[in-house]
Short mmCIF file of C-alpha atoms and ligand atoms in Angstrom, two decimals:
data_model
loop_
_atom_site.label_atom_id
_atom_site.label_comp_id
_atom_site.label_asym_id
_atom_site.label_seq_id
_atom_site.Cartn_x
_atom_site.Cartn_y
_atom_site.Cartn_z
CA UNK A 1 39.76 -28.14 -47.68
CA UNK A 2 43.63 -26.72 -48.41
CA UNK A 3 45.95 -29.28 -46.96
CA UNK A 4 46.80 -29.33 -43.39
CA UNK A 5 50.35 -27.48 -43.10
CA UNK A 6 50.12 -26.23 -39.63
CA UNK A 7 53.30 -25.38 -37.82
CA UNK A 8 52.39 -24.75 -34.00
CA UNK A 9 53.79 -21.31 -32.76
CA UNK A 10 56.01 -21.42 -29.43
CA UNK A 11 57.07 -17.91 -29.36
CA UNK A 12 58.82 -18.02 -25.93
CA UNK A 13 60.27 -21.62 -26.20
CA UNK A 14 57.99 -23.09 -23.96
CA UNK A 15 58.95 -26.73 -24.89
CA UNK A 16 61.82 -26.31 -22.56
CA UNK A 17 59.07 -26.54 -19.94
CA UNK A 18 58.33 -30.07 -21.54
CA UNK A 19 59.49 -33.18 -20.63
CA UNK A 20 60.54 -35.79 -23.56
CA UNK A 21 57.13 -37.83 -22.80
CA UNK A 22 55.15 -34.49 -22.98
CA UNK A 23 56.54 -34.09 -26.50
CA UNK A 24 56.16 -37.39 -27.45
CA UNK A 25 52.51 -37.48 -26.49
CA UNK A 26 51.77 -34.41 -28.02
CA UNK A 27 53.57 -35.15 -31.50
CA UNK A 28 51.81 -38.56 -31.43
CA UNK A 29 48.47 -36.63 -31.23
CA UNK A 30 49.43 -33.85 -33.68
CA UNK A 31 50.12 -36.49 -36.39
CA UNK A 32 47.42 -38.14 -35.90
CA UNK A 33 45.00 -34.74 -35.92
CA UNK A 34 46.81 -34.09 -39.23
CA UNK A 35 46.47 -37.52 -40.87
CA UNK A 36 42.65 -38.62 -39.61
CA UNK A 37 40.75 -35.37 -38.47
CA UNK A 38 41.97 -32.64 -40.99
CA UNK A 39 41.34 -33.97 -44.01
CA UNK A 40 37.72 -35.10 -43.07
CA UNK A 41 36.40 -32.54 -40.43
CA UNK A 42 34.97 -29.76 -42.48
CA UNK A 43 32.80 -32.31 -44.60
CA UNK A 44 31.46 -33.85 -41.37
CA UNK A 45 31.00 -30.21 -39.84
CA UNK A 46 29.20 -29.00 -42.87
CA UNK A 47 26.62 -32.10 -43.09
CA UNK A 48 26.53 -31.71 -38.96
CA UNK A 49 27.32 -35.33 -38.43
CA UNK A 50 29.81 -36.60 -35.90
CA UNK A 51 32.71 -38.79 -37.59
CA UNK A 52 32.53 -41.82 -35.81
CA UNK A 53 35.27 -43.74 -37.71
CA UNK A 54 37.51 -41.71 -35.39
CA UNK A 55 36.86 -42.80 -31.84
CA UNK A 56 39.12 -45.76 -32.68
CA UNK A 57 42.16 -43.26 -33.21
CA UNK A 58 41.06 -40.75 -30.06
CA UNK A 59 41.46 -44.28 -27.79
CA UNK A 60 44.97 -44.97 -29.17
CA UNK A 61 46.18 -41.40 -28.55
CA UNK A 62 45.43 -41.58 -25.18
CA UNK A 63 42.72 -39.10 -25.85
CA UNK A 64 40.20 -40.83 -23.47
CA UNK A 65 41.24 -41.09 -19.49
CA UNK A 66 44.70 -39.57 -20.32
CA UNK A 67 45.30 -39.52 -16.75
CA UNK A 68 43.26 -42.46 -15.61
CA UNK A 69 45.37 -45.22 -14.18
CA UNK A 70 46.69 -47.72 -16.67
CA UNK A 71 45.27 -50.79 -14.65
CA UNK A 72 42.02 -49.46 -15.47
CA UNK A 73 42.59 -49.07 -19.29
CA UNK A 74 43.52 -45.17 -18.93
CA UNK A 75 47.00 -43.94 -20.41
CA UNK A 76 48.33 -42.86 -16.69
CA UNK A 77 49.69 -39.39 -18.07
CA UNK A 78 49.88 -36.54 -16.13
CA UNK A 79 47.70 -33.12 -16.66
CA UNK A 80 50.35 -31.61 -18.61
CA UNK A 81 50.15 -34.17 -21.42
CA UNK A 82 46.11 -34.37 -20.92
CA UNK A 83 46.42 -30.72 -21.51
CA UNK A 84 48.85 -31.07 -24.50
CA UNK A 85 46.24 -33.82 -26.02
CA UNK A 86 43.31 -31.57 -25.72
CA UNK A 87 45.25 -28.94 -27.45
CA UNK A 88 46.48 -30.89 -30.34
CA UNK A 89 42.66 -32.54 -31.18
CA UNK A 90 40.86 -28.64 -30.56
CA UNK A 91 43.91 -27.57 -33.10
CA UNK A 92 41.57 -30.26 -35.28
CA UNK A 93 38.31 -29.40 -34.46
CA UNK A 94 36.59 -28.20 -30.99
CA UNK A 95 33.52 -30.63 -31.33
CA UNK A 96 36.26 -33.37 -31.79
CA UNK A 97 38.13 -32.12 -28.38
CA UNK A 98 34.35 -31.93 -26.63
CA UNK A 99 33.76 -35.73 -27.35
CA UNK A 100 37.09 -36.64 -25.70
CA UNK A 101 36.34 -34.12 -22.70
CA UNK A 102 33.25 -35.85 -21.88
CA UNK A 103 34.62 -39.36 -22.25
CA UNK A 104 37.67 -38.56 -19.97
CA UNK A 105 36.82 -35.85 -17.34
CA UNK A 106 32.85 -36.11 -17.34
CA UNK A 107 32.59 -40.11 -17.50
CA UNK A 108 35.68 -41.63 -16.99
CA UNK A 109 36.71 -39.35 -14.04
CA UNK A 110 33.54 -39.83 -12.03
CA UNK A 111 33.51 -43.07 -12.32
CA UNK A 112 37.10 -43.54 -11.14
CA UNK A 113 36.92 -41.23 -8.30
CA UNK A 114 33.37 -41.57 -7.11
CA UNK A 115 32.42 -44.77 -8.30
CA UNK A 116 33.43 -48.23 -6.80
CA UNK A 117 35.79 -51.08 -7.70
CA UNK A 118 33.45 -53.12 -9.68
CA UNK A 119 32.25 -50.19 -11.54
CA UNK A 120 35.54 -49.13 -12.31
CA UNK A 121 36.47 -52.41 -13.95
CA UNK A 122 33.13 -53.27 -15.56
CA UNK A 123 33.43 -49.54 -17.24
CA UNK A 124 36.57 -47.89 -17.55
CA UNK A 125 38.54 -50.00 -19.56
CA UNK A 126 35.48 -50.39 -22.31
CA UNK A 127 35.60 -46.37 -22.00
CA UNK A 128 39.40 -46.12 -22.33
CA UNK A 129 39.18 -48.03 -25.68
CA UNK A 130 36.14 -46.40 -27.26
CA UNK A 131 34.36 -49.81 -27.28
CA UNK A 132 31.67 -48.05 -25.06
CA UNK A 133 31.01 -43.93 -25.46
CA UNK A 134 29.87 -41.90 -22.49
CA UNK A 135 27.87 -38.61 -22.04
CA UNK A 136 27.36 -36.61 -19.12
CA UNK A 137 23.91 -35.43 -18.06
CA UNK A 138 23.80 -32.20 -15.92
CA UNK A 139 22.21 -29.28 -17.88
CA UNK A 140 18.43 -29.11 -17.73
CA UNK A 141 15.90 -27.12 -19.73
CA UNK A 142 15.19 -24.92 -16.79
CA UNK A 143 18.68 -25.15 -15.17
CA UNK A 144 21.97 -24.33 -17.14
CA UNK A 145 24.00 -21.90 -14.86
CA UNK A 146 22.04 -23.16 -11.73
CA UNK A 147 22.54 -26.75 -11.72
CA UNK A 148 21.42 -26.95 -8.16
CA UNK A 149 18.16 -25.93 -8.86
CA UNK A 150 18.00 -29.42 -10.94
CA UNK A 151 14.58 -31.13 -11.01
CA UNK A 152 15.87 -34.41 -12.00
CA UNK A 153 15.08 -37.07 -9.07
CA UNK A 154 15.09 -40.62 -8.44
CA UNK A 155 13.09 -42.54 -5.89
CA UNK A 156 14.37 -45.70 -3.57
CA UNK A 157 12.10 -48.58 -4.62
CA UNK A 158 13.63 -51.42 -2.68
CA UNK A 159 15.46 -53.17 -5.14
CA UNK A 160 16.07 -50.26 -7.63
CA UNK A 161 15.85 -46.66 -8.23
CA UNK A 162 13.12 -45.06 -10.19
CA UNK A 163 14.44 -41.94 -12.16
CA UNK A 164 12.63 -39.30 -14.21
CA UNK A 165 13.42 -35.76 -15.95
CA UNK A 166 15.08 -34.75 -18.51
CA UNK A 167 18.37 -33.24 -19.26
CA UNK A 168 19.26 -30.87 -22.14
CA UNK A 169 22.33 -29.77 -24.59
CA UNK A 170 24.34 -32.94 -23.87
CA UNK A 171 27.33 -33.68 -25.89
CA UNK A 172 27.90 -37.26 -27.04
CA UNK A 173 24.00 -38.12 -26.03
CA UNK A 174 22.88 -39.73 -29.66
CA UNK A 175 25.10 -42.23 -29.75
CA UNK A 176 26.33 -42.66 -26.23
CA UNK A 177 26.16 -46.32 -24.57
CA UNK A 178 26.66 -44.76 -20.89
CA UNK A 179 25.39 -41.72 -19.51
CA UNK A 180 26.51 -40.43 -15.94
CA UNK A 181 23.43 -38.59 -14.88
CA UNK A 182 23.41 -36.05 -11.96
CA UNK A 183 19.71 -36.07 -9.87
CA UNK A 184 18.34 -35.59 -6.65
CA UNK A 185 16.90 -38.52 -4.10
CA UNK A 186 14.16 -38.07 -2.03
CA UNK A 187 16.00 -35.93 0.55
CA UNK A 188 17.44 -33.49 -1.96
CA UNK A 189 20.94 -34.66 -2.09
CA UNK A 190 22.56 -34.95 -5.79
CA UNK A 191 23.93 -38.18 -6.63
CA UNK A 192 25.40 -39.67 -10.03
CA UNK A 193 23.91 -42.65 -11.35
CA UNK A 194 25.06 -44.78 -14.20
CA UNK A 195 22.56 -45.27 -16.95
CA UNK A 196 22.87 -47.41 -19.53
CA UNK A 197 21.64 -47.47 -23.29
CA UNK A 198 18.85 -49.62 -23.47
CA UNK A 199 17.29 -49.01 -20.06
CA UNK A 200 13.32 -49.13 -20.19
CA UNK A 201 12.05 -45.60 -20.57
CA UNK A 202 15.46 -43.57 -21.48
CA UNK A 203 15.74 -41.93 -24.95
CA UNK A 204 18.30 -39.60 -26.27
CA UNK A 205 16.71 -37.51 -29.00
CA UNK A 206 19.55 -35.64 -31.03
CA UNK A 207 19.43 -31.69 -30.95
CA UNK A 208 19.28 -30.22 -34.80
CA UNK A 209 20.15 -26.88 -36.37
CA UNK A 210 23.29 -26.34 -34.53
CA UNK A 211 25.50 -23.51 -36.08
CA UNK A 212 28.54 -24.29 -33.55
CA UNK A 213 30.12 -27.79 -32.96
CA UNK A 214 28.35 -28.99 -35.63
CA UNK A 215 30.90 -32.24 -35.74
CA UNK A 216 29.74 -33.14 -32.32
CA UNK A 217 26.24 -34.80 -31.67
CA UNK A 218 24.75 -33.17 -28.97
CA UNK A 219 21.11 -34.59 -27.58
CA UNK A 220 18.77 -34.61 -24.82
CA UNK A 221 18.38 -37.36 -22.09
CA UNK A 222 14.95 -38.63 -21.32
CA UNK A 223 14.08 -40.53 -18.23
CA UNK A 224 10.52 -41.68 -18.02
CA UNK A 225 10.17 -43.99 -15.18
CA UNK A 226 13.37 -45.49 -15.59
CA UNK A 227 14.69 -48.58 -13.42
CA UNK A 228 18.26 -47.77 -12.50
CA UNK A 229 19.63 -51.21 -10.56
CA UNK A 230 20.89 -49.94 -7.14
CA UNK A 231 24.67 -50.98 -8.02
CA UNK A 232 24.84 -48.04 -11.04
CA UNK A 233 24.67 -45.14 -8.21
CA UNK A 234 28.16 -43.79 -7.61
CA UNK A 235 28.71 -44.59 -3.93
CA UNK A 236 31.78 -42.17 -3.16
CA UNK A 237 30.46 -38.55 -3.14
CA UNK A 238 27.16 -36.91 -3.46
CA UNK A 239 26.16 -33.07 -3.06
CA UNK A 240 26.95 -30.22 -6.04
CA UNK A 241 30.41 -30.48 -5.37
CA UNK A 242 30.47 -34.00 -7.19
CA UNK A 243 29.59 -33.01 -10.86
CA UNK A 244 31.66 -29.36 -10.21
CA UNK A 245 34.80 -31.96 -9.71
CA UNK A 246 34.15 -33.47 -13.13
CA UNK A 247 33.92 -29.76 -14.66
CA UNK A 248 37.02 -28.79 -12.93
CA UNK A 249 39.14 -31.44 -14.74
CA UNK A 250 37.11 -30.76 -18.38
CA UNK A 251 37.45 -26.75 -17.66
CA UNK A 252 41.46 -27.17 -17.19
CA UNK A 253 41.36 -29.23 -20.82
CA UNK A 254 39.34 -26.52 -22.18
CA UNK A 255 42.22 -23.78 -21.11
CA UNK A 256 44.47 -26.13 -23.15
CA UNK A 257 42.24 -26.88 -25.95
CA UNK A 258 41.36 -23.42 -26.87
CA UNK A 259 45.10 -22.81 -27.29
CA UNK A 260 44.93 -25.46 -30.23
CA UNK A 261 41.90 -23.61 -32.07
CA UNK A 262 43.85 -19.84 -31.74
CA UNK A 263 46.99 -21.33 -32.89
CA UNK A 264 45.36 -23.31 -35.86
CA UNK A 265 43.91 -19.80 -36.68
CA UNK A 266 47.13 -17.75 -36.21
CA UNK A 267 49.12 -20.18 -38.29
CA UNK A 268 46.82 -19.98 -41.02
CA UNK A 269 46.51 -16.26 -41.25
CA UNK A 270 49.88 -15.76 -40.87
CA UNK A 271 50.99 -17.86 -43.93
CA UNK A 272 47.81 -16.15 -45.65
CA UNK A 273 49.30 -12.97 -45.35
CA UNK A 274 52.43 -13.83 -46.80
CA UNK A 275 50.97 -15.16 -49.76
CA UNK A 276 48.26 -12.54 -50.55
CA UNK A 277 49.09 -10.19 -52.66
CA UNK A 278 47.42 -6.69 -52.71
CA UNK A 279 48.36 -3.05 -53.97
CA UNK A 280 51.45 -5.04 -55.03
CA UNK A 281 52.81 -6.59 -51.60
CA UNK A 282 51.82 -9.31 -49.21
CA UNK A 283 49.02 -8.13 -46.98
CA UNK A 284 51.16 -9.22 -44.25
CA UNK A 285 53.77 -6.02 -44.79
CA UNK A 286 50.74 -3.82 -44.08
CA UNK A 287 50.63 -2.32 -40.42
CA UNK A 288 47.20 -2.98 -39.57
CA UNK A 289 47.43 -6.66 -40.45
CA UNK A 290 50.85 -7.07 -38.50
CA UNK A 291 49.09 -5.59 -35.45
CA UNK A 292 46.33 -8.26 -35.83
CA UNK A 293 49.29 -11.02 -36.10
CA UNK A 294 51.34 -9.63 -33.27
CA UNK A 295 48.59 -9.39 -30.86
CA UNK A 296 47.75 -12.96 -31.50
CA UNK A 297 50.78 -14.28 -30.83
CA UNK A 298 51.11 -12.41 -27.69
CA UNK A 299 47.48 -13.24 -26.56
CA UNK A 300 48.70 -17.37 -27.43
CA UNK A 301 51.80 -16.94 -25.52
CA UNK A 302 50.10 -15.71 -22.73
CA UNK A 303 47.39 -18.13 -22.30
CA UNK A 304 50.20 -21.21 -22.95
CA UNK A 305 51.87 -19.81 -19.77
CA UNK A 306 48.53 -19.67 -17.95
CA UNK A 307 47.57 -23.29 -18.91
CA UNK A 308 50.95 -24.65 -18.03
CA UNK A 309 51.12 -23.19 -14.48
CA UNK A 310 47.47 -24.36 -13.86
CA UNK A 311 48.76 -27.97 -15.09
CA UNK A 312 51.68 -28.08 -12.65
CA UNK A 313 49.41 -26.79 -9.89
CA UNK A 314 46.96 -29.71 -10.57
CA UNK A 315 49.95 -32.24 -10.92
CA UNK A 316 50.84 -31.07 -7.31
CA UNK A 317 47.18 -31.35 -6.47
CA UNK A 318 47.03 -27.69 -5.55
CA UNK A 319 44.64 -25.97 -8.50
CA UNK A 320 41.98 -24.76 -7.04
CA UNK A 321 38.49 -24.30 -8.94
CA UNK A 322 38.76 -20.81 -9.02
CA UNK A 323 42.36 -21.08 -10.85
CA UNK A 324 41.04 -23.27 -13.51
CA UNK A 325 37.62 -20.96 -14.02
CA UNK A 326 40.11 -17.99 -14.67
CA UNK A 327 42.18 -19.99 -17.38
CA UNK A 328 38.98 -21.46 -19.00
CA UNK A 329 37.51 -18.20 -19.31
CA UNK A 330 40.73 -15.99 -20.54
CA UNK A 331 41.77 -18.89 -23.11
CA UNK A 332 38.49 -19.19 -24.69
CA UNK A 333 38.03 -15.79 -24.63
CA UNK A 334 41.51 -15.46 -26.33
CA UNK A 335 40.53 -17.94 -29.11
CA UNK A 336 37.48 -16.45 -30.06
CA UNK A 337 38.86 -13.06 -30.45
CA UNK A 338 42.14 -14.47 -32.37
CA UNK A 339 39.47 -16.21 -34.73
CA UNK A 340 37.45 -13.60 -35.37
CA UNK A 341 40.59 -11.18 -36.22
CA UNK A 342 42.26 -14.37 -38.22
CA UNK A 343 39.01 -14.36 -40.28
CA UNK A 344 39.46 -11.17 -41.35
CA UNK A 345 42.94 -11.37 -42.41
CA UNK A 346 41.53 -13.84 -44.69
CA UNK A 347 39.11 -11.61 -46.48
CA UNK A 348 36.44 -13.22 -48.31
CA UNK A 349 37.93 -16.64 -48.15
CA UNK A 350 37.91 -16.70 -44.31
CA UNK A 351 34.13 -17.33 -44.70
CA UNK A 352 34.79 -20.86 -46.75
CA UNK A 353 35.28 -24.32 -45.52
CA UNK A 354 38.53 -23.90 -47.35
CA UNK A 355 40.24 -22.72 -44.41
CA UNK A 356 39.24 -23.96 -40.59
CA UNK A 357 39.17 -20.36 -39.27
CA UNK A 358 34.93 -19.89 -39.55
CA UNK A 359 34.83 -23.28 -37.86
CA UNK A 360 36.74 -22.97 -35.30
CA UNK A 361 35.13 -19.36 -34.60
CA UNK A 362 31.50 -20.91 -34.61
CA UNK A 363 32.85 -23.49 -32.62
CA UNK A 364 34.34 -21.57 -29.86
CA UNK A 365 31.00 -19.73 -29.46
CA UNK A 366 29.86 -23.36 -27.51
CA UNK A 367 32.89 -23.40 -25.88
CA UNK A 368 32.35 -20.06 -24.33
CA UNK A 369 29.31 -21.33 -23.21
CA UNK A 370 29.30 -24.59 -21.84
CA UNK A 371 31.24 -25.93 -18.87
CA UNK A 372 30.49 -22.53 -17.28
CA UNK A 373 29.73 -19.35 -19.37
CA UNK A 374 31.90 -16.45 -19.71
CA UNK A 375 30.18 -14.38 -17.23
CA UNK A 376 29.76 -17.50 -14.59
CA UNK A 377 33.39 -17.93 -14.84
CA UNK A 378 33.84 -14.15 -14.19
CA UNK A 379 31.69 -14.00 -10.87
CA UNK A 380 33.65 -17.01 -9.58
CA UNK A 381 36.90 -14.83 -10.15
CA UNK A 382 34.61 -12.01 -8.33
CA UNK A 383 34.04 -14.34 -5.42
CA UNK A 384 37.25 -15.60 -4.79
CA UNK A 385 38.93 -12.43 -4.57
CA UNK A 386 36.29 -10.54 -2.59
CA UNK A 387 34.22 -13.07 -0.58
CA UNK A 388 31.31 -12.00 -1.75
CA UNK A 389 28.47 -13.89 -3.68
CA UNK A 390 27.08 -12.16 -6.91
CA UNK A 391 25.55 -14.84 -8.09
CA UNK A 392 22.18 -14.72 -6.39
C1 FAD B 1 27.13 -27.50 -27.54
C2 FAD B 1 26.80 -27.51 -26.46
C3 FAD B 1 27.29 -28.50 -25.67
C4 FAD B 1 26.73 -29.07 -24.07
N1 FAD B 1 27.39 -30.23 -23.56
C5 FAD B 1 26.62 -30.12 -22.38
C6 FAD B 1 27.07 -31.62 -21.70
O1 FAD B 1 27.85 -32.37 -22.34
N2 FAD B 1 26.43 -32.15 -20.49
C7 FAD B 1 25.88 -30.86 -19.77
O2 FAD B 1 25.53 -30.84 -18.86
N3 FAD B 1 25.86 -29.72 -20.49
C8 FAD B 1 26.12 -29.26 -21.77
N4 FAD B 1 25.91 -28.19 -22.34
C9 FAD B 1 25.09 -26.91 -21.50
C10 FAD B 1 26.16 -26.09 -21.21
O3 FAD B 1 27.10 -26.28 -19.88
C11 FAD B 1 25.25 -24.66 -20.52
O4 FAD B 1 24.31 -24.57 -21.92
C12 FAD B 1 25.44 -23.71 -19.69
O5 FAD B 1 25.97 -24.14 -18.54
C13 FAD B 1 24.51 -22.46 -19.85
O6 FAD B 1 23.62 -22.69 -19.33
P1 FAD B 1 22.06 -22.12 -20.22
O7 FAD B 1 22.65 -22.42 -21.58
O8 FAD B 1 21.06 -22.73 -19.73
O9 FAD B 1 22.28 -20.65 -19.81
P2 FAD B 1 21.91 -19.66 -18.81
O10 FAD B 1 22.34 -20.40 -17.99
O11 FAD B 1 20.51 -19.49 -18.94
O12 FAD B 1 22.53 -18.11 -19.04
C14 FAD B 1 21.99 -17.29 -20.01
C15 FAD B 1 22.98 -16.13 -19.88
O13 FAD B 1 22.77 -15.63 -18.35
C16 FAD B 1 23.76 -15.37 -17.89
N5 FAD B 1 23.49 -15.88 -16.46
C17 FAD B 1 23.32 -16.60 -15.84
N6 FAD B 1 23.31 -16.89 -14.31
C18 FAD B 1 23.60 -15.60 -13.93
C19 FAD B 1 23.96 -14.67 -12.88
N7 FAD B 1 23.89 -15.46 -11.69
N8 FAD B 1 24.77 -13.49 -13.35
C20 FAD B 1 25.17 -13.20 -14.40
N9 FAD B 1 24.52 -13.74 -15.56
C21 FAD B 1 24.11 -14.79 -15.62
C22 FAD B 1 24.70 -16.61 -18.64
O14 FAD B 1 26.00 -16.30 -18.14
C23 FAD B 1 24.31 -16.59 -20.01
O15 FAD B 1 24.85 -15.40 -20.50
C24 FAD B 1 26.54 -27.86 -23.53
C25 FAD B 1 25.91 -26.82 -24.42
C26 FAD B 1 26.34 -26.69 -25.37
C27 FAD B 1 25.95 -25.31 -26.20
#
């Protein structure tokens, strides 16, 4: 793979909106990605393997629980810093960002928000340091966009719960020590349970043959009469709103992350367009190539403003789920389109692993599907503005 020469575009001087702390946090993540992710990621994506050696570095840049308070091992940062970390990581690879998103927003967040003090103290410091990795089990083979239909369930057996069912498409599942699992009780109410590797009847077979997010490990969660201790139930929130609250946090991070992937594709294509000569000129001198590049930087700039604004609203506690949906949907769509156009600017070289663009392009096919599909987010906006539910 070519050396990482990435330079971040900032067409509207948006850095003026950032504090010194934001810039420091971003720089640390950017330096780490250049040093520890870029040189190895293509090889791991090619062999479809998660690079476990990066876990320590992810913890060190604050990617595990960026906004979880320091007393629980988190970085105690604000939402903009969280977003910037996700942007920089996804600039390297969406699969690596997925690992960080799951650990932070889908495992640490529910334990922090819906767990009791004992659960927080037991799990959060180990998850923040990367000593334990976590996964989040919501999607099932027959219930993806409609998680309310889930059939995974647990029964109260007096001194423990008995959990049965299966989850599918679970990021980090093959190596996670801890799974936050969403299941229905006997009354049909959804609760979060913390399931640990080693519990009898719990297995996590890996999902193979992915053309997307190849450097991220994906698997199933199988529960065959798993005895879950009663103290592992998250006591402070139940119902579908509990997992959806986690998704808000992850979707917000994805809105930033997608900008990172888009910036990397744009920056690569811009550099290539100035170096590649055809018909005696750099291809960047042809109007058709300039149109692609000019549209890319316009879309990136709009996406940056969207993500920043949602971040400000999240800091103030006012961002709605629908506002977050809009940013996730727009920014991932923006990134996938830019990856496609950037690939064309590189001609044949664009399909090789010499450059990052094809990998980003394939990764974004998952990002546009998980955490609510492109269509589902559109329906969320539609419901929000009309008050009419088009889901069913
Ligand atoms: C690589 C990867 C990693 C993932 N990681 C996780 C994870 O860690 N944890 C987890 O719980 N899940 C995870 N997921 C699952 C992901 O969230 C689901 O794939 C996603 O929610 C879509 O569900 P589905 O695949 O079952 O598609 P479906 O729900 O079957 O949807 C298929 C198509 O139908 C459309 N559709 C569905 N309902 C409607 C409707 N009402 N109106 C209009 N169109 C509709 C959808 O938009 C989509 O285009 C992951 C997925 C992938 C690919």
